[in-house]
Amino acid sequence: MKKFFLNILMKNPSCESFFRIFKFCVTSRILQKLHGEPRYGAIFIILTVYSIFFCYCVIKNFIEILSDKDIETLQIIFTILMFLGYGQLLLKNFAGAPFYREFQSLVDFIETLHSTKEDNIVVQEIVSEEIAKAMKYSLLFFKLYNNLGTFSVIAFIGTITWKDYTIISIPVLHSTEYRFIYHSIQNMTLVIAALWNGLSDTAIVIIGLYIVHFLKVINKMIKSLDNVDKVKQCPDLLIHILKKHLKIIKILRTFNESVKFMSFVQLFMSTILFLTMIATMQLYKTDVSIECIFATLITQLTFLCLFGEQIRSETVAVFNNLYLTNWYKMSLSHQKFLLIMMINARKEIGLKAAGMGSFSVFAHTLALNNSYSSYTP
């Protein structure tokens, strides 16, 4: 495991190393073993049991400190943040676990994109270019997102250690007598939470990136219909486009089905965290750790909303590009194929959160604005 984590942090890791870390990330979300992979799921099941016990200790501590008149307000806030953060992580994993088959099909789809060679050079060039970009941006996101999460957890650990806060209450062990054990468990659990959350969120983002770039493949192929030279090189280009368009419609439905409950949990829990964080920032305007946690939280939901926006815009672009082709120069049979694709592409598809509608940048901005307005004059 250590070897492929080191490989992924290199500038140009191999495709094999990339897929090993990607599958590990997916396993961390669905808590189950993927086909042909080691039994990493057992690791995360053990961590889940430990996390549930840890949440119990946090709740127990919260109940105890409420009766303490000398307790600092910031310690209460950190206890709430710990419970909300871990609670969100567990709920998202529980929401993803029932959709094992959907996630397996999405992983298979991405593997197929890398392993399958197209039977035409024009199509292969377009696919290779966009898939290479998807892998490049996936690696970039993995590094940036996990670095941000690491910085955030360091700030959090530094604050509670420096101020000597205990945010858990372990049965049998008293916090005053076993201070070192308490801090060790707290810090270790925070590191686990940061890594786990970073890995599991990265899995969703990577799948989203590949879907976006596959849509870009389709749009580039549609634009190539007006290029005489490329049409000569690939006479059945329209058939290739139709097949890929039908595939992406199926993949988008699978993706939405697999993440809709996770998206709902993310939206609901993030809103509560937003309210808590903004209220805290009003009280402690110079606390760096609070600002770091808030930045990480915004980044999580922003990427989710950006994917919803990007997927929607690319699906709309498919219809627009089909409409703008020189369809009147095509044969009657090709015009029929074009019409079939336009009918399939007439409805935009975005990222949805259960029954609450679509994720968008506007919705994210509105949620932030409403949360901020709740605590400002």
Short mmCIF file of C-alpha atoms in Angstrom, two decimals:
data_model
loop_
_atom_site.label_atom_id
_atom_site.label_comp_id
_atom_site.label_asym_id
_atom_site.label_seq_id
_atom_site.Cartn_x
_atom_site.Cartn_y
_atom_site.Cartn_z
CA MET A 1 0.00 0.00 0.00
CA LYS A 2 2.82 2.40 0.87
CA LYS A 3 4.37 1.86 -2.57
CA PHE A 4 1.37 2.91 -4.62
CA PHE A 5 0.72 5.93 -2.38
CA LEU A 6 4.29 7.03 -3.12
CA ASN A 7 3.79 6.38 -6.84
CA ILE A 8 0.68 8.53 -7.00
CA LEU A 9 2.55 11.47 -5.50
CA MET A 10 5.16 11.35 -8.26
CA LYS A 11 4.91 13.79 -11.17
CA ASN A 12 4.08 11.09 -13.73
CA PRO A 13 2.72 7.99 -11.99
CA SER A 14 1.84 4.95 -14.07
CA CYS A 15 -1.72 4.20 -15.11
CA GLU A 16 -1.63 1.08 -12.93
CA SER A 17 -0.65 3.12 -9.85
CA PHE A 18 -3.40 5.62 -10.60
CA PHE A 19 -6.06 2.91 -10.75
CA ARG A 20 -4.87 1.26 -7.56
CA ILE A 21 -5.24 4.48 -5.60
CA PHE A 22 -8.53 5.27 -7.36
CA LYS A 23 -10.01 1.88 -6.42
CA PHE A 24 -8.74 2.31 -2.88
CA CYS A 25 -10.57 5.66 -2.75
CA VAL A 26 -13.80 4.09 -4.02
CA THR A 27 -13.49 1.27 -1.47
CA SER A 28 -13.14 3.86 1.30
CA ARG A 29 -16.52 5.28 0.27
CA ILE A 30 -18.59 2.11 -0.31
CA LEU A 31 -16.85 0.01 2.42
CA GLN A 32 -16.77 -3.02 0.11
CA LYS A 33 -14.16 -4.83 -1.97
CA LEU A 34 -14.10 -4.10 -5.71
CA HIS A 35 -13.56 -6.88 -8.26
CA GLY A 36 -9.97 -8.09 -8.38
CA GLU A 37 -8.80 -5.90 -5.50
CA PRO A 38 -7.39 -6.84 -2.07
CA ARG A 39 -9.86 -6.85 0.79
CA TYR A 40 -9.39 -3.20 1.70
CA GLY A 41 -13.07 -3.03 2.65
CA ALA A 42 -12.32 -4.82 5.93
CA ILE A 43 -10.02 -1.95 6.95
CA PHE A 44 -12.79 0.61 6.54
CA ILE A 45 -15.39 -1.56 8.26
CA ILE A 46 -13.10 -1.71 11.32
CA LEU A 47 -12.59 2.06 11.08
CA THR A 48 -16.36 2.54 10.85
CA VAL A 49 -16.92 0.59 14.08
CA TYR A 50 -14.16 2.61 15.76
CA SER A 51 -15.65 5.86 14.43
CA ILE A 52 -19.09 5.04 15.82
CA PHE A 53 -17.52 4.46 19.25
CA PHE A 54 -15.56 7.71 18.90
CA CYS A 55 -18.77 9.62 18.09
CA TYR A 56 -20.31 8.12 21.23
CA CYS A 57 -17.34 9.43 23.24
CA VAL A 58 -17.78 12.89 21.69
CA ILE A 59 -21.50 12.97 22.55
CA LYS A 60 -20.74 11.76 26.10
CA ASN A 61 -18.17 14.53 26.49
CA PHE A 62 -20.60 17.14 25.12
CA ILE A 63 -23.25 16.17 27.69
CA GLU A 64 -20.68 16.35 30.50
CA ILE A 65 -19.18 19.74 29.58
CA LEU A 66 -22.59 21.41 29.28
CA SER A 67 -22.92 21.14 33.06
CA ASP A 68 -19.44 22.63 33.61
CA LYS A 69 -19.72 26.37 34.22
CA ASP A 70 -15.96 26.93 33.76
CA ILE A 71 -15.78 25.36 30.30
CA GLU A 72 -14.65 27.56 27.42
CA THR A 73 -17.08 28.25 24.58
CA LEU A 74 -14.47 27.31 21.97
CA GLN A 75 -14.09 23.84 23.51
CA ILE A 76 -17.84 23.28 23.17
CA ILE A 77 -17.67 24.45 19.54
CA PHE A 78 -14.76 22.13 18.72
CA THR A 79 -16.71 19.23 20.25
CA ILE A 80 -19.71 20.06 18.05
CA LEU A 81 -17.50 20.39 14.97
CA MET A 82 -15.88 17.03 15.65
CA PHE A 83 -19.26 15.32 15.94
CA LEU A 84 -20.65 17.01 12.80
CA GLY A 85 -17.52 16.24 10.78
CA TYR A 86 -17.33 12.59 11.75
CA GLY A 87 -21.10 12.24 11.52
CA GLN A 88 -21.04 13.56 7.95
CA LEU A 89 -18.25 11.15 6.99
CA LEU A 90 -20.10 8.13 8.39
CA LEU A 91 -23.46 9.10 6.91
CA LYS A 92 -21.96 9.61 3.44
CA ASN A 93 -20.32 6.20 3.62
CA PHE A 94 -23.55 4.56 4.75
CA ALA A 95 -25.35 6.34 1.90
CA GLY A 96 -22.82 5.00 -0.62
CA ALA A 97 -22.59 1.39 0.62
CA PRO A 98 -25.94 0.19 -0.87
CA PHE A 99 -24.81 1.27 -4.37
CA TYR A 100 -21.91 -1.14 -4.71
CA ARG A 101 -22.97 -2.36 -8.17
CA GLU A 102 -23.34 1.17 -9.50
CA PHE A 103 -19.87 2.15 -8.28
CA GLN A 104 -18.39 -1.05 -9.70
CA SER A 105 -19.89 -0.26 -13.12
CA LEU A 106 -18.51 3.30 -12.96
CA VAL A 107 -15.02 1.99 -12.13
CA ASP A 108 -15.29 -0.52 -14.99
CA PHE A 109 -16.33 2.31 -17.32
CA ILE A 110 -13.22 4.35 -16.47
CA GLU A 111 -10.94 1.32 -16.80
CA THR A 112 -12.45 0.57 -20.21
CA LEU A 113 -11.70 4.10 -21.39
CA HIS A 114 -7.99 3.52 -20.72
CA SER A 115 -7.77 -0.06 -21.98
CA THR A 116 -9.95 0.03 -25.12
CA LYS A 117 -8.50 1.19 -28.44
CA GLU A 118 -10.88 2.76 -30.95
CA ASP A 119 -11.04 1.27 -34.44
CA ASN A 120 -10.57 4.68 -36.07
CA ILE A 121 -7.64 7.07 -35.69
CA VAL A 122 -9.83 10.22 -35.60
CA VAL A 123 -11.91 8.90 -32.72
CA GLN A 124 -8.85 7.49 -30.93
CA GLU A 125 -7.03 10.85 -31.02
CA ILE A 126 -9.99 12.68 -29.48
CA VAL A 127 -10.57 10.03 -26.81
CA SER A 128 -6.88 9.74 -25.89
CA GLU A 129 -6.50 13.51 -25.52
CA GLU A 130 -9.50 13.95 -23.21
CA ILE A 131 -8.86 10.84 -21.12
CA ALA A 132 -5.25 11.97 -20.56
CA LYS A 133 -6.61 15.31 -19.33
CA ALA A 134 -9.07 13.56 -17.01
CA MET A 135 -6.27 11.54 -15.41
CA LYS A 136 -4.04 14.63 -15.13
CA TYR A 137 -6.73 16.71 -13.41
CA SER A 138 -7.66 13.78 -11.15
CA LEU A 139 -4.09 13.56 -9.87
CA LEU A 140 -3.94 17.33 -9.44
CA PHE A 141 -7.16 17.34 -7.43
CA PHE A 142 -5.97 14.42 -5.30
CA LYS A 143 -2.85 16.33 -4.29
CA LEU A 144 -4.47 19.74 -3.75
CA TYR A 145 -7.51 18.45 -1.88
CA ASN A 146 -5.56 16.21 0.46
CA ASN A 147 -2.95 18.91 1.10
CA LEU A 148 -5.75 21.30 2.06
CA GLY A 149 -7.26 18.67 4.34
CA THR A 150 -3.86 18.01 5.93
CA PHE A 151 -3.32 21.72 6.58
CA SER A 152 -6.79 21.97 8.12
CA VAL A 153 -6.32 19.00 10.47
CA ILE A 154 -2.89 20.27 11.56
CA ALA A 155 -4.49 23.59 12.50
CA PHE A 156 -7.28 21.79 14.37
CA ILE A 157 -4.88 19.48 16.24
CA GLY A 158 -2.56 22.37 17.05
CA THR A 159 -5.41 24.38 18.55
CA ILE A 160 -6.90 21.67 20.77
CA THR A 161 -3.45 20.52 21.92
CA TRP A 162 -2.18 24.03 22.63
CA LYS A 163 -5.35 24.94 24.55
CA ASP A 164 -5.40 21.50 26.21
CA TYR A 165 -8.97 20.73 25.11
CA THR A 166 -10.49 17.27 25.45
CA ILE A 167 -13.35 16.71 23.03
CA ILE A 168 -14.06 13.10 24.00
CA SER A 169 -14.97 11.27 27.19
CA ILE A 170 -13.74 7.68 27.27
CA PRO A 171 -15.56 5.33 29.65
CA VAL A 172 -13.43 4.21 32.65
CA LEU A 173 -10.50 6.55 31.74
CA HIS A 174 -10.69 9.95 33.44
CA SER A 175 -9.43 12.86 31.33
CA THR A 176 -7.37 14.49 34.11
CA GLU A 177 -5.43 11.31 34.90
CA TYR A 178 -4.94 10.10 31.32
CA ARG A 179 -4.40 13.41 29.53
CA PHE A 180 -1.70 12.09 27.20
CA ILE A 181 -3.87 9.13 26.13
CA TYR A 182 -6.79 11.47 25.46
CA HIS A 183 -4.73 13.79 23.27
CA SER A 184 -3.13 10.86 21.44
CA ILE A 185 -6.52 9.31 20.62
CA GLN A 186 -7.98 12.67 19.58
CA ASN A 187 -5.07 13.52 17.30
CA MET A 188 -4.87 10.05 15.77
CA THR A 189 -8.61 10.05 15.07
CA LEU A 190 -8.47 13.49 13.46
CA VAL A 191 -5.70 12.34 11.12
CA ILE A 192 -7.72 9.22 10.21
CA ALA A 193 -10.81 11.35 9.56
CA ALA A 194 -8.89 13.78 7.33
CA LEU A 195 -7.30 10.99 5.26
CA TRP A 196 -10.50 8.98 5.03
CA ASN A 197 -12.61 11.97 4.02
CA GLY A 198 -10.02 13.06 1.47
CA LEU A 199 -9.84 9.60 -0.12
CA SER A 200 -13.59 9.02 -0.27
CA ASP A 201 -14.38 12.47 -1.67
CA THR A 202 -11.59 12.10 -4.22
CA ALA A 203 -13.30 8.94 -5.56
CA ILE A 204 -16.47 10.88 -6.41
CA VAL A 205 -14.52 13.75 -7.95
CA ILE A 206 -12.43 11.44 -10.17
CA ILE A 207 -15.58 9.74 -11.49
CA GLY A 208 -17.09 13.16 -12.14
CA LEU A 209 -13.98 14.33 -13.99
CA TYR A 210 -14.02 11.34 -16.32
CA ILE A 211 -17.72 11.85 -17.07
CA VAL A 212 -17.12 15.52 -17.90
CA HIS A 213 -14.23 14.69 -20.23
CA PHE A 214 -16.18 11.88 -21.90
CA LEU A 215 -18.88 14.46 -22.65
CA LYS A 216 -16.15 16.67 -24.09
CA VAL A 217 -15.13 13.74 -26.33
CA ILE A 218 -18.68 13.58 -27.69
CA ASN A 219 -18.82 17.34 -28.27
CA LYS A 220 -15.48 17.33 -30.09
CA MET A 221 -16.64 14.45 -32.28
CA ILE A 222 -19.86 16.31 -33.12
CA LYS A 223 -17.87 19.39 -34.15
CA SER A 224 -15.72 17.15 -36.35
CA LEU A 225 -18.78 16.32 -38.46
CA ASP A 226 -18.29 19.62 -40.29
CA ASN A 227 -14.63 18.84 -40.99
CA VAL A 228 -14.51 17.25 -44.46
CA ASP A 229 -11.08 15.66 -43.95
CA LYS A 230 -12.05 13.98 -40.68
CA VAL A 231 -15.32 12.71 -42.13
CA LYS A 232 -13.35 11.14 -44.98
CA GLN A 233 -11.00 9.49 -42.47
CA CYS A 234 -13.97 8.24 -40.45
CA PRO A 235 -17.09 7.77 -42.64
CA ASP A 236 -19.06 6.23 -39.75
CA LEU A 237 -18.22 9.06 -37.32
CA LEU A 238 -21.90 9.71 -36.66
CA ILE A 239 -22.40 6.07 -35.60
CA HIS A 240 -19.47 6.38 -33.17
CA ILE A 241 -21.05 9.53 -31.72
CA LEU A 242 -24.45 7.85 -31.32
CA LYS A 243 -22.93 4.86 -29.48
CA LYS A 244 -20.92 7.08 -27.12
CA HIS A 245 -23.90 9.33 -26.49
CA LEU A 246 -26.09 6.37 -25.50
CA LYS A 247 -23.28 5.12 -23.24
CA ILE A 248 -22.87 8.46 -21.43
CA ILE A 249 -26.63 8.76 -20.84
CA LYS A 250 -26.53 5.37 -19.10
CA ILE A 251 -23.40 6.34 -17.13
CA LEU A 252 -24.92 9.65 -16.03
CA ARG A 253 -28.01 7.89 -14.74
CA THR A 254 -25.85 5.39 -12.86
CA PHE A 255 -23.71 8.17 -11.39
CA ASN A 256 -26.74 10.16 -10.26
CA GLU A 257 -28.30 7.06 -8.75
CA SER A 258 -25.14 6.22 -6.80
CA VAL A 259 -24.47 9.69 -5.36
CA LYS A 260 -27.94 11.18 -4.87
CA PHE A 261 -28.23 10.21 -1.20
CA MET A 262 -24.59 11.12 -0.52
CA SER A 263 -25.21 14.50 -2.14
CA PHE A 264 -28.24 15.00 0.09
CA VAL A 265 -26.21 14.15 3.21
CA GLN A 266 -23.39 16.44 2.02
CA LEU A 267 -25.81 19.32 1.45
CA PHE A 268 -27.67 18.84 4.74
CA MET A 269 -24.63 18.35 6.97
CA SER A 270 -22.59 21.04 5.23
CA THR A 271 -25.39 23.55 5.81
CA ILE A 272 -25.33 22.79 9.55
CA LEU A 273 -21.53 23.05 9.52
CA PHE A 274 -21.74 26.36 7.63
CA LEU A 275 -24.04 27.80 10.28
CA THR A 276 -21.79 26.59 13.09
CA MET A 277 -18.59 27.79 11.41
CA ILE A 278 -19.92 31.25 10.52
CA ALA A 279 -21.23 31.75 14.05
CA THR A 280 -17.82 30.68 15.42
CA MET A 281 -15.95 33.00 13.05
CA GLN A 282 -18.03 35.89 14.35
CA LEU A 283 -16.88 35.08 17.89
CA TYR A 284 -13.24 34.14 17.11
CA LYS A 285 -12.23 36.27 14.13
CA THR A 286 -8.48 35.67 14.55
CA ASP A 287 -8.53 31.88 14.99
CA VAL A 288 -6.64 30.38 12.02
CA SER A 289 -7.87 26.82 12.61
CA ILE A 290 -11.51 27.88 12.25
CA GLU A 291 -10.74 29.61 8.95
CA CYS A 292 -8.86 26.54 7.65
CA ILE A 293 -11.73 24.20 8.48
CA PHE A 294 -14.18 26.60 6.85
CA ALA A 295 -12.03 26.77 3.70
CA THR A 296 -11.93 22.96 3.49
CA LEU A 297 -15.68 22.74 3.94
CA ILE A 298 -16.37 25.28 1.20
CA THR A 299 -13.98 23.46 -1.14
CA GLN A 300 -15.82 20.16 -0.64
CA LEU A 301 -19.23 21.52 -1.55
CA THR A 302 -17.90 23.84 -4.25
CA PHE A 303 -16.39 20.94 -6.20
CA LEU A 304 -19.65 19.01 -5.91
CA CYS A 305 -21.60 21.99 -7.26
CA LEU A 306 -19.03 22.67 -9.99
CA PHE A 307 -19.40 19.10 -11.25
CA GLY A 308 -23.15 19.43 -11.32
CA GLU A 309 -22.79 22.68 -13.27
CA GLN A 310 -20.14 21.32 -15.65
CA ILE A 311 -22.04 18.10 -16.39
CA ARG A 312 -25.19 20.09 -17.07
CA SER A 313 -23.43 22.55 -19.40
CA GLU A 314 -21.75 19.73 -21.35
CA THR A 315 -25.05 17.87 -21.83
CA VAL A 316 -26.66 21.10 -23.09
CA ALA A 317 -23.67 21.63 -25.40
CA VAL A 318 -24.31 18.21 -26.99
CA PHE A 319 -27.77 19.33 -28.15
CA ASN A 320 -26.51 22.74 -29.29
CA ASN A 321 -23.60 21.26 -31.25
CA LEU A 322 -25.89 18.74 -32.92
CA TYR A 323 -28.24 21.54 -33.92
CA LEU A 324 -25.39 23.64 -35.35
CA THR A 325 -24.01 20.89 -37.60
CA ASN A 326 -24.53 21.02 -41.35
CA TRP A 327 -27.25 18.40 -41.06
CA TYR A 328 -28.86 19.48 -44.33
CA LYS A 329 -25.77 18.22 -46.20
CA MET A 330 -26.08 14.74 -44.70
CA SER A 331 -27.84 11.73 -46.16
CA LEU A 332 -31.36 10.90 -45.00
CA SER A 333 -30.16 7.98 -42.85
CA HIS A 334 -27.58 10.20 -41.13
CA GLN A 335 -30.20 12.86 -40.53
CA LYS A 336 -32.30 10.22 -38.75
CA PHE A 337 -29.36 9.31 -36.51
CA LEU A 338 -28.83 13.00 -35.78
CA LEU A 339 -32.50 13.43 -34.89
CA ILE A 340 -32.37 10.44 -32.51
CA MET A 341 -29.40 11.99 -30.68
CA MET A 342 -31.10 15.39 -30.48
CA ILE A 343 -34.16 13.75 -28.93
CA ASN A 344 -31.92 11.97 -26.38
CA ALA A 345 -30.00 15.19 -25.67
CA ARG A 346 -32.99 17.52 -25.37
CA LYS A 347 -33.10 17.15 -21.58
CA GLU A 348 -30.15 18.47 -19.60
CA ILE A 349 -28.69 16.16 -16.96
CA GLY A 350 -27.00 17.50 -13.84
CA LEU A 351 -25.94 16.23 -10.41
CA LYS A 352 -28.94 15.75 -8.13
CA ALA A 353 -29.34 15.50 -4.37
CA ALA A 354 -32.07 12.91 -3.75
CA GLY A 355 -35.44 14.63 -4.17
CA MET A 356 -34.12 18.13 -3.54
CA GLY A 357 -33.32 19.07 -7.14
CA SER A 358 -30.01 19.86 -8.79
CA PHE A 359 -26.65 20.93 -7.41
CA SER A 360 -25.38 24.14 -8.97
CA VAL A 361 -22.94 26.95 -8.22
CA PHE A 362 -25.91 29.29 -7.77
CA ALA A 363 -27.43 26.97 -5.14
CA HIS A 364 -24.07 26.81 -3.33
CA THR A 365 -23.70 30.61 -3.35
CA LEU A 366 -27.27 31.02 -2.13
CA ALA A 367 -26.70 28.58 0.75
CA LEU A 368 -23.55 30.45 1.79
CA ASN A 369 -25.32 33.80 1.60
CA ASN A 370 -28.28 32.59 3.67
CA SER A 371 -25.98 31.01 6.27
CA TYR A 372 -23.95 34.21 6.57
CA SER A 373 -27.08 36.38 6.74
CA SER A 374 -28.33 34.36 9.71
CA TYR A 375 -25.45 35.66 11.87
CA THR A 376 -24.93 39.17 10.53
CA PRO A 377 -27.02 42.29 11.08
#
